[in-house]
Amino acid sequence: MLKRVTTWLADYAANEDPLAAAGNVVALVLAGNQPFYPLYVVLLAGTEGLPWVLLTMVSLPFFFSVPAIARRHPRLGRVALALITTTNTVFCSWMLGEPSGTELFLLPCAALAGLLFWPSERLIMLPLAALPVLSFWLLHGHYSPPPHLYTPEGYGALLTMNAVSAGMISIFLGIVFSRLYAAPKR
């Protein structure tokens, strides 16, 4: 059963455009992690944020749809992934509050947008890579209050978790996209 699921996921992520295929892998890993994020928040910061913290999973179907979009329009799939990651990060930054450190995920969002496009697509890549930076610049310190405020200890634990997670996602992006260097040139 597990082998069939992994085979199906690999087929679903496959794409003739190597950047779209890499983006599809990233999208599916992010979709797969969505259900666990609220669990981590509850374990680290307590159950008082329920049911609001469950809304951090709202982007799961959007991440999961990226390979389907990329199958028909590879560039559009890559654009969608860049927009979904940034939008999800901004939403979760508001949902959990700035002290949670969720805004740190804007860094891998910018890196991902920079990695998803070919040199000939810089006019698409540059605005999408700038969007997370611009989002931080415009929104940091200006979010409306979140639906639930955690304790200072809870926010400290969330900040640590999100800092480590943003670093791990950045490393994961390096692993996924570095495989393209070993592939034949486009």
Tab-separated table of C-alpha atoms in Angstrom:
chain	number	residue	atom	x	y	z
A	1	MET	CA	0.000	0.000	0.000
A	2	LEU	CA	2.764	2.445	0.971
A	3	LYS	CA	4.670	1.614	-2.207
A	4	ARG	CA	1.578	2.365	-4.331
A	5	VAL	CA	1.069	5.707	-2.585
A	6	THR	CA	4.715	6.743	-3.024
A	7	THR	CA	4.637	5.643	-6.667
A	8	TRP	CA	1.451	7.639	-7.239
A	9	LEU	CA	2.949	10.722	-5.549
A	10	ALA	CA	6.136	10.418	-7.624
A	11	ASP	CA	4.067	10.160	-10.809
A	12	TYR	CA	1.904	13.092	-9.691
A	13	ALA	CA	5.011	15.243	-9.068
A	14	ALA	CA	6.710	14.277	-12.356
A	15	ASN	CA	6.913	16.972	-15.026
A	16	GLU	CA	8.901	17.445	-18.243
A	17	ASP	CA	9.993	20.863	-16.934
A	18	PRO	CA	12.676	20.050	-14.320
A	19	LEU	CA	11.939	23.217	-12.338
A	20	ALA	CA	8.230	22.390	-12.262
A	21	ALA	CA	9.055	18.839	-11.132
A	22	ALA	CA	11.248	20.187	-8.321
A	23	GLY	CA	8.532	22.683	-7.369
A	24	ASN	CA	5.985	19.867	-7.353
A	25	VAL	CA	8.106	17.905	-4.880
A	26	VAL	CA	8.322	20.978	-2.646
A	27	ALA	CA	4.560	21.569	-2.911
A	28	LEU	CA	3.748	17.960	-1.981
A	29	VAL	CA	6.131	17.979	0.987
A	30	LEU	CA	4.568	21.232	2.213
A	31	ALA	CA	1.074	19.763	1.734
A	32	GLY	CA	2.115	16.665	3.667
A	33	ASN	CA	3.396	18.760	6.552
A	34	GLN	CA	0.293	20.953	6.814
A	35	PRO	CA	-1.677	18.600	9.113
A	36	PHE	CA	1.252	18.331	11.530
A	37	TYR	CA	1.861	22.063	12.027
A	38	PRO	CA	-1.200	22.650	14.267
A	39	LEU	CA	-0.181	19.597	16.285
A	40	TYR	CA	3.292	21.076	16.852
A	41	VAL	CA	1.738	24.395	17.905
A	42	VAL	CA	-0.574	22.647	20.377
A	43	LEU	CA	2.278	20.550	21.804
A	44	LEU	CA	4.542	23.575	22.253
A	45	ALA	CA	2.135	26.385	23.119
A	46	GLY	CA	-0.965	24.642	24.485
A	47	THR	CA	-4.499	23.915	23.406
A	48	GLU	CA	-5.883	27.388	24.129
A	49	GLY	CA	-5.400	28.398	20.491
A	50	LEU	CA	-7.852	25.751	19.297
A	51	PRO	CA	-9.817	25.805	17.039
A	52	TRP	CA	-8.080	28.800	15.425
A	53	VAL	CA	-4.741	27.064	14.938
A	54	LEU	CA	-6.463	24.508	12.689
A	55	LEU	CA	-6.895	27.271	10.117
A	56	THR	CA	-3.150	27.078	9.452
A	57	MET	CA	-4.042	24.021	7.338
A	58	VAL	CA	-6.285	25.987	4.968
A	59	SER	CA	-3.575	26.057	2.283
A	60	LEU	CA	-3.208	22.246	2.097
A	61	PRO	CA	-5.440	21.817	-0.994
A	62	PHE	CA	-3.660	24.700	-2.720
A	63	PHE	CA	-0.240	23.099	-2.193
A	64	PHE	CA	-1.623	19.747	-3.312
A	65	SER	CA	-3.045	21.293	-6.506
A	66	VAL	CA	0.305	22.674	-7.714
A	67	PRO	CA	1.358	19.492	-9.602
A	68	ALA	CA	-2.043	19.367	-11.340
A	69	ILE	CA	-1.643	22.987	-12.446
A	70	ALA	CA	1.969	22.376	-13.523
A	71	ARG	CA	0.954	19.348	-15.565
A	72	ARG	CA	-1.024	21.616	-17.920
A	73	HIS	CA	1.037	24.799	-17.540
A	74	PRO	CA	4.464	24.263	-15.914
A	75	ARG	CA	5.240	27.957	-15.547
A	76	LEU	CA	1.831	28.660	-14.025
A	77	GLY	CA	2.397	25.854	-11.522
A	78	ARG	CA	5.692	27.431	-10.499
A	79	VAL	CA	4.060	30.876	-10.185
A	80	ALA	CA	1.233	29.365	-8.132
A	81	LEU	CA	3.684	27.719	-5.733
A	82	ALA	CA	5.550	30.979	-5.155
A	83	LEU	CA	2.281	32.819	-4.466
A	84	ILE	CA	0.819	30.086	-2.257
A	85	THR	CA	3.907	29.880	-0.028
A	86	THR	CA	3.998	33.628	0.550
A	87	THR	CA	0.252	33.929	1.090
A	88	ASN	CA	0.270	30.999	3.513
A	89	THR	CA	3.142	32.507	5.477
A	90	VAL	CA	1.455	35.903	5.766
A	91	PHE	CA	-1.823	34.273	6.818
A	92	CYS	CA	-0.133	32.089	9.458
A	93	SER	CA	1.898	35.068	10.707
A	94	TRP	CA	-1.348	36.855	11.422
A	95	MET	CA	-3.094	33.701	12.723
A	96	LEU	CA	-0.374	32.910	15.288
A	97	GLY	CA	0.891	36.437	15.907
A	98	GLU	CA	4.226	38.020	15.087
A	99	PRO	CA	5.961	36.779	18.267
A	100	SER	CA	5.573	33.215	16.938
A	101	GLY	CA	8.311	33.879	14.375
A	102	THR	CA	6.183	32.560	11.529
A	103	GLU	CA	7.395	35.471	9.392
A	104	LEU	CA	10.772	33.699	9.258
A	105	PHE	CA	9.238	31.439	6.603
A	106	LEU	CA	9.243	34.446	4.259
A	107	LEU	CA	12.998	33.835	3.797
A	108	PRO	CA	12.601	30.366	2.231
A	109	CYS	CA	9.599	31.755	0.296
A	110	ALA	CA	11.896	34.325	-1.336
A	111	ALA	CA	14.572	31.691	-1.975
A	112	LEU	CA	12.015	29.313	-3.481
A	113	ALA	CA	10.728	31.997	-5.844
A	114	GLY	CA	14.303	32.634	-6.920
A	115	LEU	CA	14.909	28.933	-7.573
A	116	LEU	CA	11.684	28.169	-9.459
A	117	PHE	CA	12.459	30.097	-12.646
A	118	TRP	CA	14.853	29.851	-15.562
A	119	PRO	CA	17.225	32.766	-16.286
A	120	SER	CA	15.000	33.737	-19.229
A	121	GLU	CA	12.084	34.141	-16.778
A	122	ARG	CA	13.644	36.795	-14.559
A	123	LEU	CA	10.812	39.248	-15.226
A	124	ILE	CA	8.484	36.747	-13.556
A	125	MET	CA	10.943	35.612	-10.897
A	126	LEU	CA	12.016	39.004	-9.556
A	127	PRO	CA	8.560	40.245	-8.476
A	128	LEU	CA	7.697	36.853	-6.990
A	129	ALA	CA	11.002	36.726	-5.075
A	130	ALA	CA	10.489	40.313	-3.912
A	131	LEU	CA	6.927	39.632	-2.716
A	132	PRO	CA	7.946	37.921	0.559
A	133	VAL	CA	10.424	40.723	1.309
A	134	LEU	CA	7.834	43.365	0.493
A	135	SER	CA	5.258	41.509	2.604
A	136	PHE	CA	7.593	41.593	5.595
A	137	TRP	CA	8.424	45.245	5.052
A	138	LEU	CA	4.783	46.308	4.763
A	139	LEU	CA	3.172	43.993	7.310
A	140	HIS	CA	5.709	43.527	10.107
A	141	GLY	CA	4.371	45.431	13.082
A	142	HIS	CA	1.079	46.118	11.301
A	143	TYR	CA	-0.869	42.855	11.495
A	144	SER	CA	-4.224	43.042	13.210
A	145	PRO	CA	-4.381	41.105	16.480
A	146	PRO	CA	-4.510	37.328	16.035
A	147	PRO	CA	-7.597	35.429	17.164
A	148	HIS	CA	-5.629	34.023	20.129
A	149	LEU	CA	-2.625	35.323	22.056
A	150	TYR	CA	-0.239	32.743	23.479
A	151	THR	CA	1.782	33.067	26.664
A	152	PRO	CA	5.314	34.493	26.450
A	153	GLU	CA	6.650	30.965	27.036
A	154	GLY	CA	4.428	29.611	24.271
A	155	TYR	CA	5.635	32.288	21.885
A	156	GLY	CA	9.245	31.507	22.805
A	157	ALA	CA	8.713	27.845	21.979
A	158	LEU	CA	6.959	28.722	18.703
A	159	LEU	CA	9.742	31.108	17.717
A	160	THR	CA	12.344	28.404	18.245
A	161	MET	CA	10.287	25.842	16.309
A	162	ASN	CA	9.651	28.209	13.418
A	163	ALA	CA	13.274	29.354	13.223
A	164	VAL	CA	14.486	25.741	13.068
A	165	SER	CA	11.729	24.831	10.579
A	166	ALA	CA	12.512	27.776	8.277
A	167	GLY	CA	16.168	26.710	8.313
A	168	MET	CA	15.265	23.093	7.560
A	169	ILE	CA	13.010	24.120	4.671
A	170	SER	CA	15.860	26.205	3.268
A	171	ILE	CA	18.158	23.183	3.428
A	172	PHE	CA	15.449	21.024	1.836
A	173	LEU	CA	15.147	23.515	-1.040
A	174	GLY	CA	18.897	23.237	-1.589
A	175	ILE	CA	18.675	19.446	-1.693
A	176	VAL	CA	15.732	19.390	-4.117
A	177	PHE	CA	17.053	22.005	-6.525
A	178	SER	CA	20.695	20.851	-6.392
A	179	ARG	CA	19.582	17.660	-8.146
A	180	LEU	CA	19.002	19.801	-11.232
A	181	TYR	CA	22.748	20.432	-11.474
A	182	ALA	CA	23.304	16.727	-11.997
A	183	ALA	CA	20.569	16.552	-14.641
A	184	PRO	CA	21.247	17.151	-18.332
A	185	LYS	CA	21.159	20.815	-19.331
A	186	ARG	CA	17.888	22.160	-20.658
